[in-house]
PDB file of C-alpha atoms in Angstrom:
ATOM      1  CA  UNK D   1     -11.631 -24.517   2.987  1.00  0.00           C
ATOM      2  CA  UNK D   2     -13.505 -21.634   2.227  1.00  0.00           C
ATOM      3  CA  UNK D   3     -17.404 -22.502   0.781  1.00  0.00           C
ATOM      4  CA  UNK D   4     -19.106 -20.357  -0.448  1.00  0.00           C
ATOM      5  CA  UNK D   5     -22.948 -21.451  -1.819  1.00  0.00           C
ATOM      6  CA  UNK D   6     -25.630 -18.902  -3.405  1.00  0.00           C
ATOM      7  CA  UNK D   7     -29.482 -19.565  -4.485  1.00  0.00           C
ATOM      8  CA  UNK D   8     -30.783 -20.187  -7.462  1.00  0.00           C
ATOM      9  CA  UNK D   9     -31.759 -18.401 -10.303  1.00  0.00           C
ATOM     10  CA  UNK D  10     -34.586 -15.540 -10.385  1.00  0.00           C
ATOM     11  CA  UNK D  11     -36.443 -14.243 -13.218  1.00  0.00           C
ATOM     12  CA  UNK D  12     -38.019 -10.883 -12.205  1.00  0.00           C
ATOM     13  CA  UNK D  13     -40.404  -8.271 -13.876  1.00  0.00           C
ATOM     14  CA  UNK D  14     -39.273  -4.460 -14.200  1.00  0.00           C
ATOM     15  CA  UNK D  15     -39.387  -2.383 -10.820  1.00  0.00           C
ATOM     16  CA  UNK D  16     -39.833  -5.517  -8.855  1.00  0.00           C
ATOM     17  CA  UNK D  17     -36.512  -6.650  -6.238  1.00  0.00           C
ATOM     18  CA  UNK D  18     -34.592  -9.468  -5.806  1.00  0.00           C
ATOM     19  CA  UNK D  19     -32.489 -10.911  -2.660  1.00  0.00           C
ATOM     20  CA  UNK D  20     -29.697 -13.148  -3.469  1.00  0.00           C
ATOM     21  CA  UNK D  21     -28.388 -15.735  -1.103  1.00  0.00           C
ATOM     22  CA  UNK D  22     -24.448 -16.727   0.389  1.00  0.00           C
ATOM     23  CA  UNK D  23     -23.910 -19.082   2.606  1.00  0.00           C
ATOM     24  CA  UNK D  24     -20.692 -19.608   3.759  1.00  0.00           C
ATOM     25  CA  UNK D  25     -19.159 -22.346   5.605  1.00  0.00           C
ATOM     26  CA  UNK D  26     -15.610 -23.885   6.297  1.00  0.00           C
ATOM     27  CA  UNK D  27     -14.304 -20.913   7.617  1.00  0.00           C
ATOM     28  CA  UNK D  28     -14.041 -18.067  10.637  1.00  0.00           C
ATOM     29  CA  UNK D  29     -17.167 -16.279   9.375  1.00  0.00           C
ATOM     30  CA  UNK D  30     -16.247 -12.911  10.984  1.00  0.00           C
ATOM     31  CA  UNK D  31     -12.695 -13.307   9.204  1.00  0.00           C
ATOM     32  CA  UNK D  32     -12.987 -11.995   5.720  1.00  0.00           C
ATOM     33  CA  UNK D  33     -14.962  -9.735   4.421  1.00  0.00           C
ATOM     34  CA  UNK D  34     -17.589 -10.072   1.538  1.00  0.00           C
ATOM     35  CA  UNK D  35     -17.752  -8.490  -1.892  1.00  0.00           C
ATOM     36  CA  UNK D  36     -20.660  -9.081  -4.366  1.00  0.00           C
ATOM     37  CA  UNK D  37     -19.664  -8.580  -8.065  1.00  0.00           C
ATOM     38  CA  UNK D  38     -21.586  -8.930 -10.692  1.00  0.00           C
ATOM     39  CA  UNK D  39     -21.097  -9.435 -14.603  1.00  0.00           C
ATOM     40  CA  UNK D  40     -24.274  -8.556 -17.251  1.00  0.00           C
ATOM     41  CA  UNK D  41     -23.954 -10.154 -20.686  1.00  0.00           C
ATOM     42  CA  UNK D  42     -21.001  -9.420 -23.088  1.00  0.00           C
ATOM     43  CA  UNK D  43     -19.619  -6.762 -20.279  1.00  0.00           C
ATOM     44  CA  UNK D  44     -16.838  -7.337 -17.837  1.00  0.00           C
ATOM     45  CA  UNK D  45     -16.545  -8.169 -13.874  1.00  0.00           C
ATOM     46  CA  UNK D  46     -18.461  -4.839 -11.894  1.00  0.00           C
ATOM     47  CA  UNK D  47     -18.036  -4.607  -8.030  1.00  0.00           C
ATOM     48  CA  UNK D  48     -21.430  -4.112  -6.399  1.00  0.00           C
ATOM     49  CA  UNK D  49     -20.500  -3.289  -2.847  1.00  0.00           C
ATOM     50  CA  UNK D  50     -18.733  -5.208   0.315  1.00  0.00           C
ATOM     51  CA  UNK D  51     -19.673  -6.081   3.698  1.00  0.00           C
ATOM     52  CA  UNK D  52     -17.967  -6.409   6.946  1.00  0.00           C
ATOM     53  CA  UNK D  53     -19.332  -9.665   8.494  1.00  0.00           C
ATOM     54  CA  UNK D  54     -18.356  -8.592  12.132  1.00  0.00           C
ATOM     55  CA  UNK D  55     -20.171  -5.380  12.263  1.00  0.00           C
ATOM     56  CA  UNK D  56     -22.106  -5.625   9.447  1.00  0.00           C
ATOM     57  CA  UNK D  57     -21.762  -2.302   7.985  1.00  0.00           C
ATOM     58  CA  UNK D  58     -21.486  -2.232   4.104  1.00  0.00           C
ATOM     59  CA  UNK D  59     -20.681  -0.012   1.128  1.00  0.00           C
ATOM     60  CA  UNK D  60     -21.996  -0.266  -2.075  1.00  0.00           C
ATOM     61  CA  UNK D  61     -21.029   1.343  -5.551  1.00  0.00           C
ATOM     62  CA  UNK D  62     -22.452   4.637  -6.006  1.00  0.00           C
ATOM     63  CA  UNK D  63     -23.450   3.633  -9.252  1.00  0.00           C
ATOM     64  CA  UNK D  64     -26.588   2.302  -7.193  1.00  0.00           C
ATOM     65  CA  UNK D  65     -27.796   4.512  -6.065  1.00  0.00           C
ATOM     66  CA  UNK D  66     -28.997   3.406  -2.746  1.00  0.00           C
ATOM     67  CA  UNK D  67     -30.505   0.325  -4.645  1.00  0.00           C
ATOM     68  CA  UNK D  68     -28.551  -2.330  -3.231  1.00  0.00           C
ATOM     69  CA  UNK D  69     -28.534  -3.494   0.315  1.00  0.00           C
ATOM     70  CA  UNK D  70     -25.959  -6.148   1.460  1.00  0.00           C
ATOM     71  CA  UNK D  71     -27.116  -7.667   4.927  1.00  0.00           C
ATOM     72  CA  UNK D  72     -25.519 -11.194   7.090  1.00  0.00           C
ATOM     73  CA  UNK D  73     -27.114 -13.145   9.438  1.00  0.00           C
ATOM     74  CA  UNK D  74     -24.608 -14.489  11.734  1.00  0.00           C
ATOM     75  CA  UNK D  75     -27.146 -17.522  12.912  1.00  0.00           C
ATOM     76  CA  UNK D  76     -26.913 -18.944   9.931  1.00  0.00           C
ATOM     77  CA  UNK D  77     -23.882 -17.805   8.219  1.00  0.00           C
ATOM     78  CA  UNK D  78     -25.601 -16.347   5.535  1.00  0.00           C
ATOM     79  CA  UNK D  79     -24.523 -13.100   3.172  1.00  0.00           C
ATOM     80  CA  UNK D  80     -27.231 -11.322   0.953  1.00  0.00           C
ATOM     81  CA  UNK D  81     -27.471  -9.230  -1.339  1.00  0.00           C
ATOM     82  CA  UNK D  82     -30.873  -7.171  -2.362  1.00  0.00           C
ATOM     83  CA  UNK D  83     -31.290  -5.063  -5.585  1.00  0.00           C
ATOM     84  CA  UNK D  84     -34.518  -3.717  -6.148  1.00  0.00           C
ATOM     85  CA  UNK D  85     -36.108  -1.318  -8.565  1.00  0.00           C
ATOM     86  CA  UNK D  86     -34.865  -3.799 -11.259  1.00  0.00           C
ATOM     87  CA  UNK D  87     -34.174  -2.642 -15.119  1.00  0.00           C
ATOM     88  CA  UNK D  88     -33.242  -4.820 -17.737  1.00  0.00           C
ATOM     89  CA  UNK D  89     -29.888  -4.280 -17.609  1.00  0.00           C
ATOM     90  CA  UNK D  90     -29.832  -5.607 -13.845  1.00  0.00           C
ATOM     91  CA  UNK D  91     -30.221  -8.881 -16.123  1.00  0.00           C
ATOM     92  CA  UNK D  92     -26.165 -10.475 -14.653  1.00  0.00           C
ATOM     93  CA  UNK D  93     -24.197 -13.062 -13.243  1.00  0.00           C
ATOM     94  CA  UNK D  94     -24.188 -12.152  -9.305  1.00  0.00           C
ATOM     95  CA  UNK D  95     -21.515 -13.355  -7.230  1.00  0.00           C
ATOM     96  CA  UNK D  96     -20.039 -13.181  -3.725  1.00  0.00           C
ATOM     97  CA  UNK D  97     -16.711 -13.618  -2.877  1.00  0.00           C
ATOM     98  CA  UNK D  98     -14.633 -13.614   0.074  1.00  0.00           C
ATOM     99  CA  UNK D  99     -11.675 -10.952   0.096  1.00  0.00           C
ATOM    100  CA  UNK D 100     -12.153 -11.104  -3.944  1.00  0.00           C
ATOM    101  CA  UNK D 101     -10.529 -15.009  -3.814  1.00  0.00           C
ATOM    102  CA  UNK D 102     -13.000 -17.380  -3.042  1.00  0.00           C
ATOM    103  CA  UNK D 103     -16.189 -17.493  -5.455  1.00  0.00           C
ATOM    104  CA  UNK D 104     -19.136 -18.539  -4.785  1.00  0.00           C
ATOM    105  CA  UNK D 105     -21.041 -20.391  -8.131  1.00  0.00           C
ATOM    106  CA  UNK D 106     -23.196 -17.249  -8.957  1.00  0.00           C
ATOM    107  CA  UNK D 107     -26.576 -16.526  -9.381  1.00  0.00           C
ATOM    108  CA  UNK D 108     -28.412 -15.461 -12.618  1.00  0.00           C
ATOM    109  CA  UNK D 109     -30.903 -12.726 -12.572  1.00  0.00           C
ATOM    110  CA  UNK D 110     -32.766 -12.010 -15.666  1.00  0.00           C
ATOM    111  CA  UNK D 111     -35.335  -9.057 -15.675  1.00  0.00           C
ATOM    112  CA  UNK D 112     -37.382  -9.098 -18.008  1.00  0.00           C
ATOM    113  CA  UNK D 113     -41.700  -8.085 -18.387  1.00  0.00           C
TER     114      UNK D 113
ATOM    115  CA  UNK Y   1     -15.012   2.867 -18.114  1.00  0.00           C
ATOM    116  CA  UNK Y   2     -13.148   1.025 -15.512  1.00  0.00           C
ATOM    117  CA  UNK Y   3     -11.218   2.154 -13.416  1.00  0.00           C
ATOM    118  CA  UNK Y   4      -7.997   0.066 -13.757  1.00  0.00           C
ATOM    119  CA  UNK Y   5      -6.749   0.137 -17.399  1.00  0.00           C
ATOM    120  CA  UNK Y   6      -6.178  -3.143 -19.485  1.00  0.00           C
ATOM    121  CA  UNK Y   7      -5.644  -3.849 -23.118  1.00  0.00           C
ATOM    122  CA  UNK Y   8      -8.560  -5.266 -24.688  1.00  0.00           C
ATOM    123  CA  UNK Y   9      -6.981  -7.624 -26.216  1.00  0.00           C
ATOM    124  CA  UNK Y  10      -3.848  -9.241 -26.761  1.00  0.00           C
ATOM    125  CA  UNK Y  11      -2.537 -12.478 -28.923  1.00  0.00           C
ATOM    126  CA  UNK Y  12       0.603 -15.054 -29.639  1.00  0.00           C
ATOM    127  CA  UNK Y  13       1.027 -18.518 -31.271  1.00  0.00           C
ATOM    128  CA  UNK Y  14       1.100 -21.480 -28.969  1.00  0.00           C
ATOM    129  CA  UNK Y  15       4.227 -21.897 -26.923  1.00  0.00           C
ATOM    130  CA  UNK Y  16       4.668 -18.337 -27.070  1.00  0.00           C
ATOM    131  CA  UNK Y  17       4.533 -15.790 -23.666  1.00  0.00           C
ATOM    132  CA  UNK Y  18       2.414 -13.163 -23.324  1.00  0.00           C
ATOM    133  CA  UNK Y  19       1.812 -10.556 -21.179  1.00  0.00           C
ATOM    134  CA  UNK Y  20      -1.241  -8.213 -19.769  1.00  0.00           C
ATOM    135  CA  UNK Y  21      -0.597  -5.265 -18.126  1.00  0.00           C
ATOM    136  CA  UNK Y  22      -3.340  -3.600 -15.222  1.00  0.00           C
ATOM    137  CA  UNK Y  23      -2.251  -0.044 -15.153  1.00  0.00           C
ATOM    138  CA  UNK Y  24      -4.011   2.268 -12.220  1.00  0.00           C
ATOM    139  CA  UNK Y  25      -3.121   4.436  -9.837  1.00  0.00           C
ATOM    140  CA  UNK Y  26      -1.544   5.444  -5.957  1.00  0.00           C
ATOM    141  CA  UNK Y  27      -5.193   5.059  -4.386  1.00  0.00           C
ATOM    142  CA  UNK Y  28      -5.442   1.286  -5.673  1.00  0.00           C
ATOM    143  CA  UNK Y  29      -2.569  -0.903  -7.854  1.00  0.00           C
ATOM    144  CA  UNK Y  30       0.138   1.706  -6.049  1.00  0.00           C
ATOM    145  CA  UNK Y  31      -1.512   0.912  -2.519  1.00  0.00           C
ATOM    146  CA  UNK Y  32      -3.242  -2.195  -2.290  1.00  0.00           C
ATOM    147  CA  UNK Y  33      -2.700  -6.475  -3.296  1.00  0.00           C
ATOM    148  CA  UNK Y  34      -3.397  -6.579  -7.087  1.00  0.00           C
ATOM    149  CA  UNK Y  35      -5.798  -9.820  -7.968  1.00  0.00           C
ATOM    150  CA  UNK Y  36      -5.393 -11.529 -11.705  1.00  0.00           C
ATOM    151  CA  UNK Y  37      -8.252 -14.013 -12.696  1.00  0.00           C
ATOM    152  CA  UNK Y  38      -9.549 -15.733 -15.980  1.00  0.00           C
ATOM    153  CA  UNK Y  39     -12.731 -16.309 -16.882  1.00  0.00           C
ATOM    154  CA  UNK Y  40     -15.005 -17.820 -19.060  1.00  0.00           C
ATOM    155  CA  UNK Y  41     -18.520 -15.805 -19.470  1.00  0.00           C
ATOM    156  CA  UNK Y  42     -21.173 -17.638 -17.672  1.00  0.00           C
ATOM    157  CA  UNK Y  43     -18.567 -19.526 -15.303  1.00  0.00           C
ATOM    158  CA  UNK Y  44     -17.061 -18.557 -12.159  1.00  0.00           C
ATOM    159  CA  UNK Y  45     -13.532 -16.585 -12.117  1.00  0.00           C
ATOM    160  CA  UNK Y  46     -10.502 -18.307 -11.435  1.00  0.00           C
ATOM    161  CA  UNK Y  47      -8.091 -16.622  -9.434  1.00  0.00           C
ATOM    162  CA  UNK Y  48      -4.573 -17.282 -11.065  1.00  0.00           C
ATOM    163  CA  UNK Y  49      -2.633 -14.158  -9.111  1.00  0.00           C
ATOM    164  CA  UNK Y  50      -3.113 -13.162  -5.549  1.00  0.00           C
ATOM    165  CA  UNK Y  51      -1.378 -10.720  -3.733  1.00  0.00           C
ATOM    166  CA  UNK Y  52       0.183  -9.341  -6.378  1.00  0.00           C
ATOM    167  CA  UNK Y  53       2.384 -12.296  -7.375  1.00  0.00           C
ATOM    168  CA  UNK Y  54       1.482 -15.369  -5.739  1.00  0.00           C
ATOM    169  CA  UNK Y  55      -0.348 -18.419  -7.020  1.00  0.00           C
ATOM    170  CA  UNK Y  56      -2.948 -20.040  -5.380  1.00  0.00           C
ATOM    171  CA  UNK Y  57      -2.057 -24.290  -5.297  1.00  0.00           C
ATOM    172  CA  UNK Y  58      -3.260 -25.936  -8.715  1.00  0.00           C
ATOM    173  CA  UNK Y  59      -2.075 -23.007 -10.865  1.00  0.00           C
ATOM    174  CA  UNK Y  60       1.088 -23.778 -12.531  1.00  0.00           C
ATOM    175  CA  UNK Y  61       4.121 -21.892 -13.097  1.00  0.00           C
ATOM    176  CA  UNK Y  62       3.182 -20.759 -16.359  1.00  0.00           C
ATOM    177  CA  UNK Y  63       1.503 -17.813 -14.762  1.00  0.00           C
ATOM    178  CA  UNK Y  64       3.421 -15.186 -13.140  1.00  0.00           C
ATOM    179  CA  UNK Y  65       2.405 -11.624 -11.949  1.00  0.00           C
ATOM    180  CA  UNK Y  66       4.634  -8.797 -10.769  1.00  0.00           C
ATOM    181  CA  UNK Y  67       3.563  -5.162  -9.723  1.00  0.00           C
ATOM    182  CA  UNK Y  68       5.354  -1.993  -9.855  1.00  0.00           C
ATOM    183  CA  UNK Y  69       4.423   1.827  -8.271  1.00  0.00           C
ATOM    184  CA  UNK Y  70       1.171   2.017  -9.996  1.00  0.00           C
ATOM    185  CA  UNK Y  71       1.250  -1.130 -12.408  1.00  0.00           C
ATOM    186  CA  UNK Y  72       0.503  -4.627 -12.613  1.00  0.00           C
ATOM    187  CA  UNK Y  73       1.784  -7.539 -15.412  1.00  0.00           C
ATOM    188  CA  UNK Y  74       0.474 -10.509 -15.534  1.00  0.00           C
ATOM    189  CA  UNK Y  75       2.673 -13.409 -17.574  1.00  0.00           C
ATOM    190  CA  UNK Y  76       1.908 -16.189 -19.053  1.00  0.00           C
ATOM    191  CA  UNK Y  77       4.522 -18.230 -20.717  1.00  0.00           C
ATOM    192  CA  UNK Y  78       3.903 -21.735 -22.917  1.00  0.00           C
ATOM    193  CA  UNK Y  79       0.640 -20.639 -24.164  1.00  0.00           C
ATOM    194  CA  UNK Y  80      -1.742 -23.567 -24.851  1.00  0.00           C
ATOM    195  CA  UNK Y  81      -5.312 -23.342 -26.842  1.00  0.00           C
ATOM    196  CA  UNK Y  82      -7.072 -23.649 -23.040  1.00  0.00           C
ATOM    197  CA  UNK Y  83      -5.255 -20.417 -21.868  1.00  0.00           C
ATOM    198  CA  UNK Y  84      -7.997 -18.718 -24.459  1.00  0.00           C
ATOM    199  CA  UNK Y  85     -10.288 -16.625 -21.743  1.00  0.00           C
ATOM    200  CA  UNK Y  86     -10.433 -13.456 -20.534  1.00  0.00           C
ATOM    201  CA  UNK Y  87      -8.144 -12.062 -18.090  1.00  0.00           C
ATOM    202  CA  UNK Y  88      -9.232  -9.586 -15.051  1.00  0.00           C
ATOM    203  CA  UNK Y  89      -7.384  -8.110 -13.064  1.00  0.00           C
ATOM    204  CA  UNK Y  90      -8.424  -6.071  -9.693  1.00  0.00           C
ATOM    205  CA  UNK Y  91      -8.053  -4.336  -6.318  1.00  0.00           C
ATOM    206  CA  UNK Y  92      -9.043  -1.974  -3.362  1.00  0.00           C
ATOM    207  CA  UNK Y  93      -9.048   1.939  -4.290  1.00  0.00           C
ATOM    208  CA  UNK Y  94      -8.314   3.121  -0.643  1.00  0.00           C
ATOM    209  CA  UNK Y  95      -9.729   6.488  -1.740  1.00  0.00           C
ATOM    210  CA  UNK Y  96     -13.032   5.923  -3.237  1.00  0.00           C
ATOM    211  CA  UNK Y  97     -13.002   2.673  -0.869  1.00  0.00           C
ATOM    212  CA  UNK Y  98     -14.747   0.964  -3.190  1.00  0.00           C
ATOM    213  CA  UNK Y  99     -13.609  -2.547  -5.430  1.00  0.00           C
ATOM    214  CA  UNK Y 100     -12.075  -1.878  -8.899  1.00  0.00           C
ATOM    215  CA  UNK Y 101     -11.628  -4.432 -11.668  1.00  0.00           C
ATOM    216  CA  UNK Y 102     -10.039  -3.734 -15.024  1.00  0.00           C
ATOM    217  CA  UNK Y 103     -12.092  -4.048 -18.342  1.00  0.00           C
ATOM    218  CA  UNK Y 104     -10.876  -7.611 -19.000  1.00  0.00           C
ATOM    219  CA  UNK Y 105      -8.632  -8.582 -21.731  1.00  0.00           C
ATOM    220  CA  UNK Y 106      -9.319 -11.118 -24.042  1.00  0.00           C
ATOM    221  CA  UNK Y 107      -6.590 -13.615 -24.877  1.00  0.00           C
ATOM    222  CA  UNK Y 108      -6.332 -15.937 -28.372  1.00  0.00           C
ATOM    223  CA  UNK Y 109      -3.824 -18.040 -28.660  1.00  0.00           C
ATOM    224  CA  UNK Y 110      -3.441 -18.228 -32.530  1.00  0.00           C
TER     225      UNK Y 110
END
């Protein structure tokens, strides 16, 4: 049964950057890969970007920009997801999932000087 | 503006069916497993639909999905109050290769 368990909530300042946890268990971790999604206040689901656990090679959402980095450590099982130069309306609901099915609980990020 | 197109909205009286439709196009809904969720802001989504019509175990047969060329439907029949959420659907564009989701729909049962 697929697990899937992030960190906790951050509260950041403006321009600062902010890694969000995954860890996965209860399954092949090189079997599925893993999208990060994301959902700001009042607005609807937005795919960030997805990463291939095997190789590790990743592709975010060119709405980004080149701000988001999604790494794995194999060691520990672990997915994560960076976003830095934060703005206000980085302020979301981040989630990973595997293959878009299993959830993990989400983390909230609120920016904010 | 997303991507896949959904109604913002859509209504019926308890008992009653409804449906939601996910319209896109070749490079995603036409070419790749369409996903259906609900969700509750604030809580985690909860994948009704995968694969484009099957149900994960737990969900009942109330919901149904079916796709067709470059459309999606999602169904739900006996509508009760809890059914209120909103409704995502989504799915792989193979040529942006990147993850699309619809806008959401938001259901009331009246």
């Amino acid at each position: 049964q697929v697990h899937l368990v992030q960190s906790g909530a951050e509260v950041k300042e403006p321009g600062a950057s902010v890694k969000v946890s995954c860890k996965a268990s209860g399954y092949s971790f090189t079997s599925n890969y893993v999208h990060w999604v994301r959902q700001a206040p009042g607005q609807g689901l937005e795919w960030m970007g997805i990463i291939n656990p095997s190789g590790g090679t990743a592709t975010d959402a060119r709405k980004f920009q080149g701000r988001v980095t999604l790494t794995r450590d194999t060691s520990t099982t672990t997915f994560y997801m960076e976003l830095t130069s934060l703005r206000s309306e980085d302020s979301a609901l981040y989630y990973c999932t595997t293959d878009l099915v299993n959830w993990g609980q989400g983390t909230m990020v609120t920016v904010s000087s | 503006q997303s991507v896949l197109t959904q109604p913002p909205s859509v209504s019926a009286a308890p008992g009653q069916k409804v449906t939601i439709s996910c319209s896109g196009s070749s490079s995603n809904v036409g070419s790749n497993f369409v996903t259906w969720y609900q969700h509750l802001p604030g809580t985690v989504p909860k994948l009704l639909i995968y694969e484009n019509n099957k149900r994960p175990s737990g969900i009942p047969d109330r919901f149904s999905a079916s796709k067709s060329a470059t459309s999606a439907t999602l169904a739900i029949t006996g509508l009760q109050t809890g059914d209120e959420a909103d409704y995502y659907c989504g799915t792989w564009d193979s040529s942006l290769n990147v993850g699309v989701f619809g806008g959401g729909t938001k259901l009331t049962v009246l």
